[in-house]
GROMACS .gro file of C-alpha atoms in nm:
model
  393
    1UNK     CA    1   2.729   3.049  -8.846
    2UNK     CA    2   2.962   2.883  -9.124
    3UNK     CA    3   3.036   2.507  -9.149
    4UNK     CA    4   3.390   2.530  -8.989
    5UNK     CA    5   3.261   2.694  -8.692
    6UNK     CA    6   3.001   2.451  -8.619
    7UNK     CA    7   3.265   2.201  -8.710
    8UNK     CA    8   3.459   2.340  -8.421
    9UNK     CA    9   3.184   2.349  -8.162
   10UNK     CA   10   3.111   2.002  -8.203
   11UNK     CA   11   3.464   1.900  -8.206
   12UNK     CA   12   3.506   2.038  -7.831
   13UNK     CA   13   3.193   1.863  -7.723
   14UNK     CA   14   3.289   1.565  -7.812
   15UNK     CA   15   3.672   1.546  -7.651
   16UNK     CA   16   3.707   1.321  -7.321
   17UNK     CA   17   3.718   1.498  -7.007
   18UNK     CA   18   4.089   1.496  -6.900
   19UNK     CA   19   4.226   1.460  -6.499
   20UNK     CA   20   4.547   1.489  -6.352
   21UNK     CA   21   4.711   1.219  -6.130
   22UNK     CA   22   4.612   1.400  -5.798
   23UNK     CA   23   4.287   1.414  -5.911
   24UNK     CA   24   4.244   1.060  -5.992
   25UNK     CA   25   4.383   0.915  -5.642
   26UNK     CA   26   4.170   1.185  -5.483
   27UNK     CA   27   3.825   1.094  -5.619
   28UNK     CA   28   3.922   0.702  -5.576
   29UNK     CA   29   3.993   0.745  -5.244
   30UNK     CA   30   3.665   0.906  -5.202
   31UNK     CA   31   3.480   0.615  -5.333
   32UNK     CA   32   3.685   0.377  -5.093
   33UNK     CA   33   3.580   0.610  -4.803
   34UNK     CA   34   3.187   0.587  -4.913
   35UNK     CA   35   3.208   0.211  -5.014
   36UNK     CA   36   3.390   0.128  -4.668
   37UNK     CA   37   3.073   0.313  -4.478
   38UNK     CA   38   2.855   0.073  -4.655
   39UNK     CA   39   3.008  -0.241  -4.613
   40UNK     CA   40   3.036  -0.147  -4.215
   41UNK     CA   41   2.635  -0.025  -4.151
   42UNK     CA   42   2.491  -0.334  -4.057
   43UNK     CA   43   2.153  -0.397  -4.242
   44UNK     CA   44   1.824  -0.494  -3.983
   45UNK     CA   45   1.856  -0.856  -4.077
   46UNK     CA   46   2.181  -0.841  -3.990
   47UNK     CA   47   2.106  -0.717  -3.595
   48UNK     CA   48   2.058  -1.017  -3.313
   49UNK     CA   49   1.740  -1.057  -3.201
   50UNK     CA   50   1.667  -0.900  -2.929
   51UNK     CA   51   1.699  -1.058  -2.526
   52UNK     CA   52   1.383  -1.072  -2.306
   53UNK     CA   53   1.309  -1.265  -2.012
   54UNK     CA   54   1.061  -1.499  -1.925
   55UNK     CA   55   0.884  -1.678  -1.720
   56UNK     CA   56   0.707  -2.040  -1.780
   57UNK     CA   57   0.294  -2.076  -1.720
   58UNK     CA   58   0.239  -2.306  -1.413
   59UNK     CA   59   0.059  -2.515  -1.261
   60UNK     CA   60  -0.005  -2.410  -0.862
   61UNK     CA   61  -0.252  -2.448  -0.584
   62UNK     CA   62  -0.434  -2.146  -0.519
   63UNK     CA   63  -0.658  -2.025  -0.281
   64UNK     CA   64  -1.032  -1.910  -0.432
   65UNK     CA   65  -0.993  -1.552  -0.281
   66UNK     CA   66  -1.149  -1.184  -0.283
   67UNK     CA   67  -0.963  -0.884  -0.238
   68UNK     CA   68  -0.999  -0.527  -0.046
   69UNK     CA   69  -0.855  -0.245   0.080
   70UNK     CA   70  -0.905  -0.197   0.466
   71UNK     CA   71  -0.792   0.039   0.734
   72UNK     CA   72  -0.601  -0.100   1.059
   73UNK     CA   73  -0.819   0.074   1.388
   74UNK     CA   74  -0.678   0.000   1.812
   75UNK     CA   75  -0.860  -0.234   1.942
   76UNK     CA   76  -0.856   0.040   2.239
   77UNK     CA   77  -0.815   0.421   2.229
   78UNK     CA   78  -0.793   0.593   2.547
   79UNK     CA   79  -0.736   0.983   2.628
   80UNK     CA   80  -0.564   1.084   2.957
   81UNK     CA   81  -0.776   1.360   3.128
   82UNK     CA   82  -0.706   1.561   3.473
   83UNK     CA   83  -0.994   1.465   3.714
   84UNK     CA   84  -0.848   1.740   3.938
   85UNK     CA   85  -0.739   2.064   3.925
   86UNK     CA   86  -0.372   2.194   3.950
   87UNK     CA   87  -0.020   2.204   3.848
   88UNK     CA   88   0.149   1.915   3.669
   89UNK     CA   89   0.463   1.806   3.882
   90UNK     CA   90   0.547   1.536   3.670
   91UNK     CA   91   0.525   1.361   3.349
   92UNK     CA   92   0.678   1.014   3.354
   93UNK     CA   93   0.665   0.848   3.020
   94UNK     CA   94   0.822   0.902   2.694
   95UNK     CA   95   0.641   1.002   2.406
   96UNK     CA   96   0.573   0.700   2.128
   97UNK     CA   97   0.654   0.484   2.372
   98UNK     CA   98   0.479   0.180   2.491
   99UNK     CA   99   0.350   0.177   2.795
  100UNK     CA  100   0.204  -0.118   3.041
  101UNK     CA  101  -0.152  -0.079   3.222
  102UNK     CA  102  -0.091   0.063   3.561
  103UNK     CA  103   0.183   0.285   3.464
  104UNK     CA  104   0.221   0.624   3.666
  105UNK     CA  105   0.260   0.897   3.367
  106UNK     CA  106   0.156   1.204   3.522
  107UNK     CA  107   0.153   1.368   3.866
  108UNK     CA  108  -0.032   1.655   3.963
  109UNK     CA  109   0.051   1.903   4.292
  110UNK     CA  110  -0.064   1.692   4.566
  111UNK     CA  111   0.007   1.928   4.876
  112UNK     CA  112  -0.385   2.101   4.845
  113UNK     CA  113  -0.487   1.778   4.824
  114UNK     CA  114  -0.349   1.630   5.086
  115UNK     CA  115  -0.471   1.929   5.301
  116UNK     CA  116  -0.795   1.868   5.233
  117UNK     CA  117  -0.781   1.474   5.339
  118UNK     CA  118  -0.608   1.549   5.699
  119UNK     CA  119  -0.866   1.874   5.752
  120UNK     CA  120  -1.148   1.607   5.653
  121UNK     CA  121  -1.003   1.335   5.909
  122UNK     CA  122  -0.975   1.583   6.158
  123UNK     CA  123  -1.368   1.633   6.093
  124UNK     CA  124  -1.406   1.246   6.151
  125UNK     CA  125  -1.232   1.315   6.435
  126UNK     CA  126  -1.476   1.571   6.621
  127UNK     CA  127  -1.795   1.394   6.470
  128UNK     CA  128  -1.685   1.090   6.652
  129UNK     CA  129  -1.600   1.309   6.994
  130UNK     CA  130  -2.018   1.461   6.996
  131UNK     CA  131  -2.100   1.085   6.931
  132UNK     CA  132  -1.956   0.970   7.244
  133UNK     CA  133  -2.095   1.264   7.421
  134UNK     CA  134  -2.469   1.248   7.301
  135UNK     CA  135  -2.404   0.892   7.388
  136UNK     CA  136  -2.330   0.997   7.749
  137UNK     CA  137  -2.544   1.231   7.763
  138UNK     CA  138  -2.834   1.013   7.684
  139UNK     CA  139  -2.741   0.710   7.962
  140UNK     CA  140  -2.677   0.960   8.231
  141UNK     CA  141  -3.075   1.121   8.106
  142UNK     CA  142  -3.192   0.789   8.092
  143UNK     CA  143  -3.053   0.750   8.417
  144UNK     CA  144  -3.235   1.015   8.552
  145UNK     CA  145  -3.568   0.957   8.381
  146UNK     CA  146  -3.595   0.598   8.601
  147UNK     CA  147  -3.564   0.812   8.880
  148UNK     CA  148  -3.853   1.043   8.768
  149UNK     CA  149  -3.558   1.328   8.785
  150UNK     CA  150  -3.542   1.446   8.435
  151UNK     CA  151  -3.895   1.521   8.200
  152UNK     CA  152  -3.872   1.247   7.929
  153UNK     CA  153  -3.920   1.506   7.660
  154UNK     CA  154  -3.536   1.612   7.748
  155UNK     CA  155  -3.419   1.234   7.719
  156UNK     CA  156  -3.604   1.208   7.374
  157UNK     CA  157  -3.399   1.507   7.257
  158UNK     CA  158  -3.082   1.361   7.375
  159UNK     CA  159  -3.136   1.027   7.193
  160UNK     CA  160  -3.213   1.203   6.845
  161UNK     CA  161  -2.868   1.455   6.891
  162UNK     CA  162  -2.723   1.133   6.943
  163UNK     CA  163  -2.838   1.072   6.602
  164UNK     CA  164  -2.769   1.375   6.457
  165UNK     CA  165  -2.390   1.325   6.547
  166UNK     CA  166  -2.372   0.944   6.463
  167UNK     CA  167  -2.510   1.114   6.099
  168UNK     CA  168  -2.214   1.357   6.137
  169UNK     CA  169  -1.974   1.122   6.109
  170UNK     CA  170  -2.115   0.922   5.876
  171UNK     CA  171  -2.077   1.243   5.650
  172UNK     CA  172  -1.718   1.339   5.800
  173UNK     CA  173  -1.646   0.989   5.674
  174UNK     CA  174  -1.812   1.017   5.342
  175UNK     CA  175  -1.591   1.348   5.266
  176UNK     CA  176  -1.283   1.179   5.349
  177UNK     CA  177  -1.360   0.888   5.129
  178UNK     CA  178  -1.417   1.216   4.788
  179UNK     CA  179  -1.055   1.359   4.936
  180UNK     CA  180  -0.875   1.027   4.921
  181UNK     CA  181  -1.021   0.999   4.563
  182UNK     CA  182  -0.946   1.332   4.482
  183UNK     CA  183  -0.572   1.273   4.633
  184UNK     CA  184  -0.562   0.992   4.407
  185UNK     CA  185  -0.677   1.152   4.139
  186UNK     CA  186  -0.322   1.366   4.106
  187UNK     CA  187  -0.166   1.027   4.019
  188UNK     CA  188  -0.299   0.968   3.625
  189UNK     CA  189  -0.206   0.602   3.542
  190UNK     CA  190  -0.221   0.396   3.227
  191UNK     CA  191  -0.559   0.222   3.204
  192UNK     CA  192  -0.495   0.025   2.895
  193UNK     CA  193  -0.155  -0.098   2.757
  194UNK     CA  194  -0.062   0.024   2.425
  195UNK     CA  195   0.173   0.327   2.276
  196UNK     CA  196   0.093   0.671   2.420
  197UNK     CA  197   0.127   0.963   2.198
  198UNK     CA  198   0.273   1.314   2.262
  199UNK     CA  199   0.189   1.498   2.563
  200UNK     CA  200  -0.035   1.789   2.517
  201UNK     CA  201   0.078   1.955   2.866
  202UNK     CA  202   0.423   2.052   2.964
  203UNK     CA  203   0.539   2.030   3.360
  204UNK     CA  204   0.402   2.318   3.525
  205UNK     CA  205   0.122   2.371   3.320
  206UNK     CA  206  -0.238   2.405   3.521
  207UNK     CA  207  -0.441   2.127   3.422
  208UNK     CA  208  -0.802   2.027   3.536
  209UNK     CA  209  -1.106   1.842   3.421
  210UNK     CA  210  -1.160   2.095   3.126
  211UNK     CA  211  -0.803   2.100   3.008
  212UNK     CA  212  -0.840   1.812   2.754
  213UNK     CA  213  -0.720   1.509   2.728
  214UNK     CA  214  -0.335   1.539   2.821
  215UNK     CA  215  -0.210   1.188   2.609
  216UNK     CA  216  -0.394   0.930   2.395
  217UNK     CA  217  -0.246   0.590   2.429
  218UNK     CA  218  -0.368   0.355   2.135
  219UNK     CA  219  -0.382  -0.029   2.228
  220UNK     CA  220  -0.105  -0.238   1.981
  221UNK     CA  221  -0.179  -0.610   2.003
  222UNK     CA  222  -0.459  -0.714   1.886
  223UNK     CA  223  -0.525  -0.452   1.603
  224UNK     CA  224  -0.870  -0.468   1.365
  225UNK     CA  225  -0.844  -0.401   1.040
  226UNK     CA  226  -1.174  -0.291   0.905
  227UNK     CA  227  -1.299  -0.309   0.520
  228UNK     CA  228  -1.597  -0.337   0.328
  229UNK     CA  229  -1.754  -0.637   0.141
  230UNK     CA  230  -2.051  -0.753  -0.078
  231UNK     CA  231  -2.319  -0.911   0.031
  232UNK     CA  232  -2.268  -1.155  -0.197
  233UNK     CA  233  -1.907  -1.246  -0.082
  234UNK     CA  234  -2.016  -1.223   0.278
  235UNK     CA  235  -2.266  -1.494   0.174
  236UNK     CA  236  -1.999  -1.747   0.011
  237UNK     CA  237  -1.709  -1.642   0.360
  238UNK     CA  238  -1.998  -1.772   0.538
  239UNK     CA  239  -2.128  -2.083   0.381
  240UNK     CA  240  -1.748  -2.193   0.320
  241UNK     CA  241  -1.733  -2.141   0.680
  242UNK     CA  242  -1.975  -2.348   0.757
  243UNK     CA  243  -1.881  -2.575   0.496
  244UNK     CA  244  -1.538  -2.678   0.684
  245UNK     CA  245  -1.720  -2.686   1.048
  246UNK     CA  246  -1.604  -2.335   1.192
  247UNK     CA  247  -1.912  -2.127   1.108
  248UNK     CA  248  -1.689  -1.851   1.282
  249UNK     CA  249  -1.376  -1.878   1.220
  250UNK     CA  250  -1.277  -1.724   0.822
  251UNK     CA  251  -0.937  -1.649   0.733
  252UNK     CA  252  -0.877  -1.324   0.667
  253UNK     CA  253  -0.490  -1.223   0.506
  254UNK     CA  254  -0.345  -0.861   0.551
  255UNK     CA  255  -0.082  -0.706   0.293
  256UNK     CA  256   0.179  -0.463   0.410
  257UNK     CA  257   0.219  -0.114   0.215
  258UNK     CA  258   0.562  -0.298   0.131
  259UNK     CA  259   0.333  -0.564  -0.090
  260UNK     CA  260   0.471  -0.801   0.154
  261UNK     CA  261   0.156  -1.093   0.290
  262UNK     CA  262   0.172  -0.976   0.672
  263UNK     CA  263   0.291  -1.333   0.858
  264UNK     CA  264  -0.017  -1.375   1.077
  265UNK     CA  265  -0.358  -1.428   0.972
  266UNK     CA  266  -0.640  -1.266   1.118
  267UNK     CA  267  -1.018  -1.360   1.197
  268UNK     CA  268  -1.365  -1.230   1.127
  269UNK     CA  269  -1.463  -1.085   1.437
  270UNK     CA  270  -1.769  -0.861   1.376
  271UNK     CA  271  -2.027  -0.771   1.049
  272UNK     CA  272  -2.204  -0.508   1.082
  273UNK     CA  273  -2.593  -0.602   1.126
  274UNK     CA  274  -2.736  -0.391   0.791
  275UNK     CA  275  -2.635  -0.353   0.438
  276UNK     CA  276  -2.526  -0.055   0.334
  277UNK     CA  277  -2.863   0.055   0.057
  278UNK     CA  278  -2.587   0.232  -0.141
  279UNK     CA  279  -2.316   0.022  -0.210
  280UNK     CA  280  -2.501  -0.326  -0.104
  281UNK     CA  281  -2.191  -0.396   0.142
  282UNK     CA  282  -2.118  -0.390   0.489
  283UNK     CA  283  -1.840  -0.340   0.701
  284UNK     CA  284  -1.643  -0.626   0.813
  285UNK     CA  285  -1.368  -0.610   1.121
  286UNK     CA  286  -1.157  -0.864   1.129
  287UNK     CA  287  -0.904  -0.945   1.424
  288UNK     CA  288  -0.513  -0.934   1.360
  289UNK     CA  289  -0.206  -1.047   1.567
  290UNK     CA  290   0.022  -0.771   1.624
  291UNK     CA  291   0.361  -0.913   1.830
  292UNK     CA  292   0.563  -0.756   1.590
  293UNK     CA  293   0.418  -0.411   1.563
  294UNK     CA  294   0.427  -0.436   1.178
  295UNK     CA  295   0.037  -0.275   1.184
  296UNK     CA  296  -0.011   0.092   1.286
  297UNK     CA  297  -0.384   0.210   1.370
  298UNK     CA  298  -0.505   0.418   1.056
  299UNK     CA  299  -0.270   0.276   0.762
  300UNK     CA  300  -0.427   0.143   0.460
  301UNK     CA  301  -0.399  -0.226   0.416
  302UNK     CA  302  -0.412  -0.502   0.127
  303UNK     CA  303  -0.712  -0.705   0.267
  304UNK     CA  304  -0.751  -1.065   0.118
  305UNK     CA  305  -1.036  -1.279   0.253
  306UNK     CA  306  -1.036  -1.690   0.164
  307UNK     CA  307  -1.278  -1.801   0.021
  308UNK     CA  308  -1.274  -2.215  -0.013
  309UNK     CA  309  -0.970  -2.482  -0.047
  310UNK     CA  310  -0.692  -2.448  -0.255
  311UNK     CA  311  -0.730  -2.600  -0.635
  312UNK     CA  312  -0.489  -2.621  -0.907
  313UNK     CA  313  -0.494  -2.317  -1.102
  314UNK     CA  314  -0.258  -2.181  -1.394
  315UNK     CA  315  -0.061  -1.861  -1.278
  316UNK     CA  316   0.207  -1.648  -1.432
  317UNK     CA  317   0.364  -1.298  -1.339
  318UNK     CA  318   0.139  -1.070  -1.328
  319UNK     CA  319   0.435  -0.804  -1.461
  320UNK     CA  320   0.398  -1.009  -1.806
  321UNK     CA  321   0.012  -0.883  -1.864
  322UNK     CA  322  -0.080  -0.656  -2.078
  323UNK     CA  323  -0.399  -0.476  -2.186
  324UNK     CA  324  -0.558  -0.265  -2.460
  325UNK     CA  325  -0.867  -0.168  -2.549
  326UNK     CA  326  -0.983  -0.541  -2.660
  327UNK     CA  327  -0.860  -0.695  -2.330
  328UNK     CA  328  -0.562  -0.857  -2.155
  329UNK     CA  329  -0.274  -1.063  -2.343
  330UNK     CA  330   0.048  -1.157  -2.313
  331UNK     CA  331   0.339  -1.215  -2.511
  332UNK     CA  332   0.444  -1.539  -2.593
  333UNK     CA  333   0.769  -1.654  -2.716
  334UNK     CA  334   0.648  -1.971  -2.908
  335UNK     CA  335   0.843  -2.240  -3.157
  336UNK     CA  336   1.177  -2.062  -3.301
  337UNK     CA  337   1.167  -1.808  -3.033
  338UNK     CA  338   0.921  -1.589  -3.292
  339UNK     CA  339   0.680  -1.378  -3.027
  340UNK     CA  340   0.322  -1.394  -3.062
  341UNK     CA  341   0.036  -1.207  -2.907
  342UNK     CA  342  -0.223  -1.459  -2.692
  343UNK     CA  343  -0.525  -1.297  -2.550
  344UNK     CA  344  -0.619  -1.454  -2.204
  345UNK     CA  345  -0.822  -1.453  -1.895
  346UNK     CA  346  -0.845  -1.469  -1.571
  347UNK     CA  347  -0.954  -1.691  -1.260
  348UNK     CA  348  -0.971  -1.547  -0.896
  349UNK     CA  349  -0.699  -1.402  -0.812
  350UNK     CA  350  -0.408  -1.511  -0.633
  351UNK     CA  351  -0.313  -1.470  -0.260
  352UNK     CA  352   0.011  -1.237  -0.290
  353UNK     CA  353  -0.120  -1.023  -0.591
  354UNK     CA  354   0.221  -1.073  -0.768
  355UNK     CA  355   0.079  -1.360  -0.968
  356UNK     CA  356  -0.218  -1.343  -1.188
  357UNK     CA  357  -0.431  -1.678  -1.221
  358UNK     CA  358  -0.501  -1.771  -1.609
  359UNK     CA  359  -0.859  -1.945  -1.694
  360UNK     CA  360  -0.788  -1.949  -2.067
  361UNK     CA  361  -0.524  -1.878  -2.352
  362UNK     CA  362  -0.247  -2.059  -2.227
  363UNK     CA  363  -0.114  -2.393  -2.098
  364UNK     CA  364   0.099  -2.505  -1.870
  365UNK     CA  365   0.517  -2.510  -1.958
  366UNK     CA  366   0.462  -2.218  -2.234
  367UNK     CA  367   0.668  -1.894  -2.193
  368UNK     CA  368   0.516  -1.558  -2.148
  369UNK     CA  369   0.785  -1.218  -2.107
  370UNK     CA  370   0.788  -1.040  -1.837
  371UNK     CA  371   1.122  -0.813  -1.904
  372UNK     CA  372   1.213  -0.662  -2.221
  373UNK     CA  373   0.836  -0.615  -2.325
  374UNK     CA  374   0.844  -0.263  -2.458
  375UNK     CA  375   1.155  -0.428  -2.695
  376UNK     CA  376   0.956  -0.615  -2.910
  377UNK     CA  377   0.678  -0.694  -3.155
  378UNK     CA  378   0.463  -1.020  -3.211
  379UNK     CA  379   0.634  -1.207  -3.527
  380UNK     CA  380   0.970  -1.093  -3.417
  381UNK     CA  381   1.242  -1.363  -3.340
  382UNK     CA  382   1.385  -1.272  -2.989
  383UNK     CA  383   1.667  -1.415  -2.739
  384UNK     CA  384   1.486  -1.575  -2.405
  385UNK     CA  385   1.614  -1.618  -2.087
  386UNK     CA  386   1.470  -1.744  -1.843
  387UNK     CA  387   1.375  -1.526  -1.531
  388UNK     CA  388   1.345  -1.578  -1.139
  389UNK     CA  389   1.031  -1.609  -0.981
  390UNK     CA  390   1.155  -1.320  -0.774
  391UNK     CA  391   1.240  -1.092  -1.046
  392UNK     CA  392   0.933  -1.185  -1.251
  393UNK     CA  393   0.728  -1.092  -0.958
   0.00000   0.00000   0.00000
């Protein structure tokens, strides 16, 4: 290679790189576009904090309490059975129903029945007729025996088939007696009030004492509701029993499947007599109101038994606590609405379960969230608004 070629090389290297007039407005518009994009993405510090609601820690009077789950049971459960044999003429109820004791619900064929009764009167009847003539019989011997006309032998058998027949009707009257209960038998009436369930016979069927039971009617006010407790707490329902004079009265509070507190307390009415060795509790029954049929025998109930006088506790939501493997906290939105995590714990609970009772961690007026939780972080400045007691429960 000469000098004038690599004269020439370098000379091209070196010249500016020249663009037409299209070109020019084409690649500034370009860097408008991009620049424009940057200016409009807003930058994190630039985004509003995010909202959450919450609720304030207060001050309440609650009600030392323990908690179960119980069962409701009918205070009386009675199955309808034939006690005589036939065909079912009638069935006089409706099924689910609520019926009153006394109630006529099923009628079986009375016609055999009623057979039976007038051929057993009848019996009666002729029993009564040899009475009065082995009564005869015997005053007309007796009679004759003063009179040395008759051995005394035959007035001795006279007076005993007088006897006999007086024993005849005696029986005659006896069988009449089983045919007016078996008569009355083909009438099945309520025993109990309560709701009777579906009927297991159809009209027309052939029922009798081995049919089954034909209905089941399950008593509705009172209900029990029965659950199981520790010894321990069975120890402190009774000594705070005794403690305010009614040694056997203890309140006893049901909650609905709904989570609603059922209106109507109940009552300890039975314990059973022996700890269970396994569990070390026993089975308590307690006595509910039922006037508005809000308890069904065999639902599961929310079963919260009182346990001393109301004292001034700390409570917030329980919707704002949260828990990992180190324990329960809460959020707190603390001075300049920066969040902070507060670890905290708990007293007995409270009576309506939506509400958790704090020992420890916070005070009284501070604000804990209870919506927008999964939103935020502890250190991060947030928006707060305050929440209903409603909502936050």
């Amino acid at each position: 290679m000469n000098a004038d070629q690599s004269d020439g090389m370098g000379r091209d290297a070196m010249q500016p790189v020249r663009m037409t007039w299209v070109e020019v407005k084409r690649t500034a518009g370009v860097l408008l576009f991009v620049t424009g994009l940057l200016l409009a993405t807003p930058t994190a510090a630039d985004a509003p904090p995010p909202a959450v609601g919450v609720a304030a820690v207060t001050l309440e009077n609650i009600t030392p309490s323990a908690r179960y789950t119980g069962r409701a049971e009918a205070v009386d459960r009675v199955e309808l059975r034939a006690r005589v044999q036939g065909f079912l003429e009638q069935r006089l109820f409706e099924e689910g129903r609520e019926v009153k004791a006394g109630d006529l619900l099923f009628v079986i064929e009375k016609g055999p029945y009623e057979a039976i009764l007038a051929q057993r009167e009848a019996q009666v009847k002729v029993a009564e007729g040899d009475v009065e003539t082995a009564a005869a019989q015997l005053a007309r011997g007796e009679q004759l025996l003063r009179g040395n006309n008759i051995p005394a032998a035959e007035v001795d058998e006279r007076r005993a088939r007088l006897l006999v027949d007086q024993a005849q009707v005696l029986a005659a009257q006896a069988a009449v007696r089983a045919a007016e209960l078996d008569l009355a038998y083909t009438e099945i009436r309520a025993p109990i009030a309560g709701r009777i369930g579906r009927s297991a016979f159809s009209v027309g069927a052939l029922v009798g004492p081995d049919s089954g039971p034909l209905a089941t009617i399950v008593s509705q006010d009172p209900v029990f509701v029965t659950f199981p407790v520790s010894q321990a707490t069975l120890t402190r329902m009774r000594q705070e029993a005794i403690a305010q004079g009614a040694p056997d009265e203890v309140v006893v509070r049901a909650t609905l499947p709904t989570g609603d507190v059922y209106a109507h307390p109940g009552t300890v009415a039975f314990a059973e007599v022996e700890v269970q060795p396994g569990t070390d509790t026993l089975s308590i029954r307690a006595n509910f109101p039922n006037p508005d049929r809000l308890l069904t025998p065999g639902q599961f109930l929310g079963v919260v038994v009182e346990l001393g006088e109301p004292t001034p506790a700390l409570t917030i939501p329980t919707a704002a606590v949260l828990i990992d493997q180190a324990g329960p906290y809460v959020l707190v939105v603390g001075d300049g609405d920066v969040v902070e995590q507060r670890r905290v714990t708990f007293g007995r609970g409270a009576e309506d379960g939506t509400r958790s009772v704090i020992a420890g961690g916070l005070l009284e007026g501070e604000r804990v969230i209870v919506e927008g939780i999964q939103k935020v972080r502890p250190g991060q400045r947030v928006t707060a608004a305050p929440v209903s007691r409603a909502s936050a429960s």
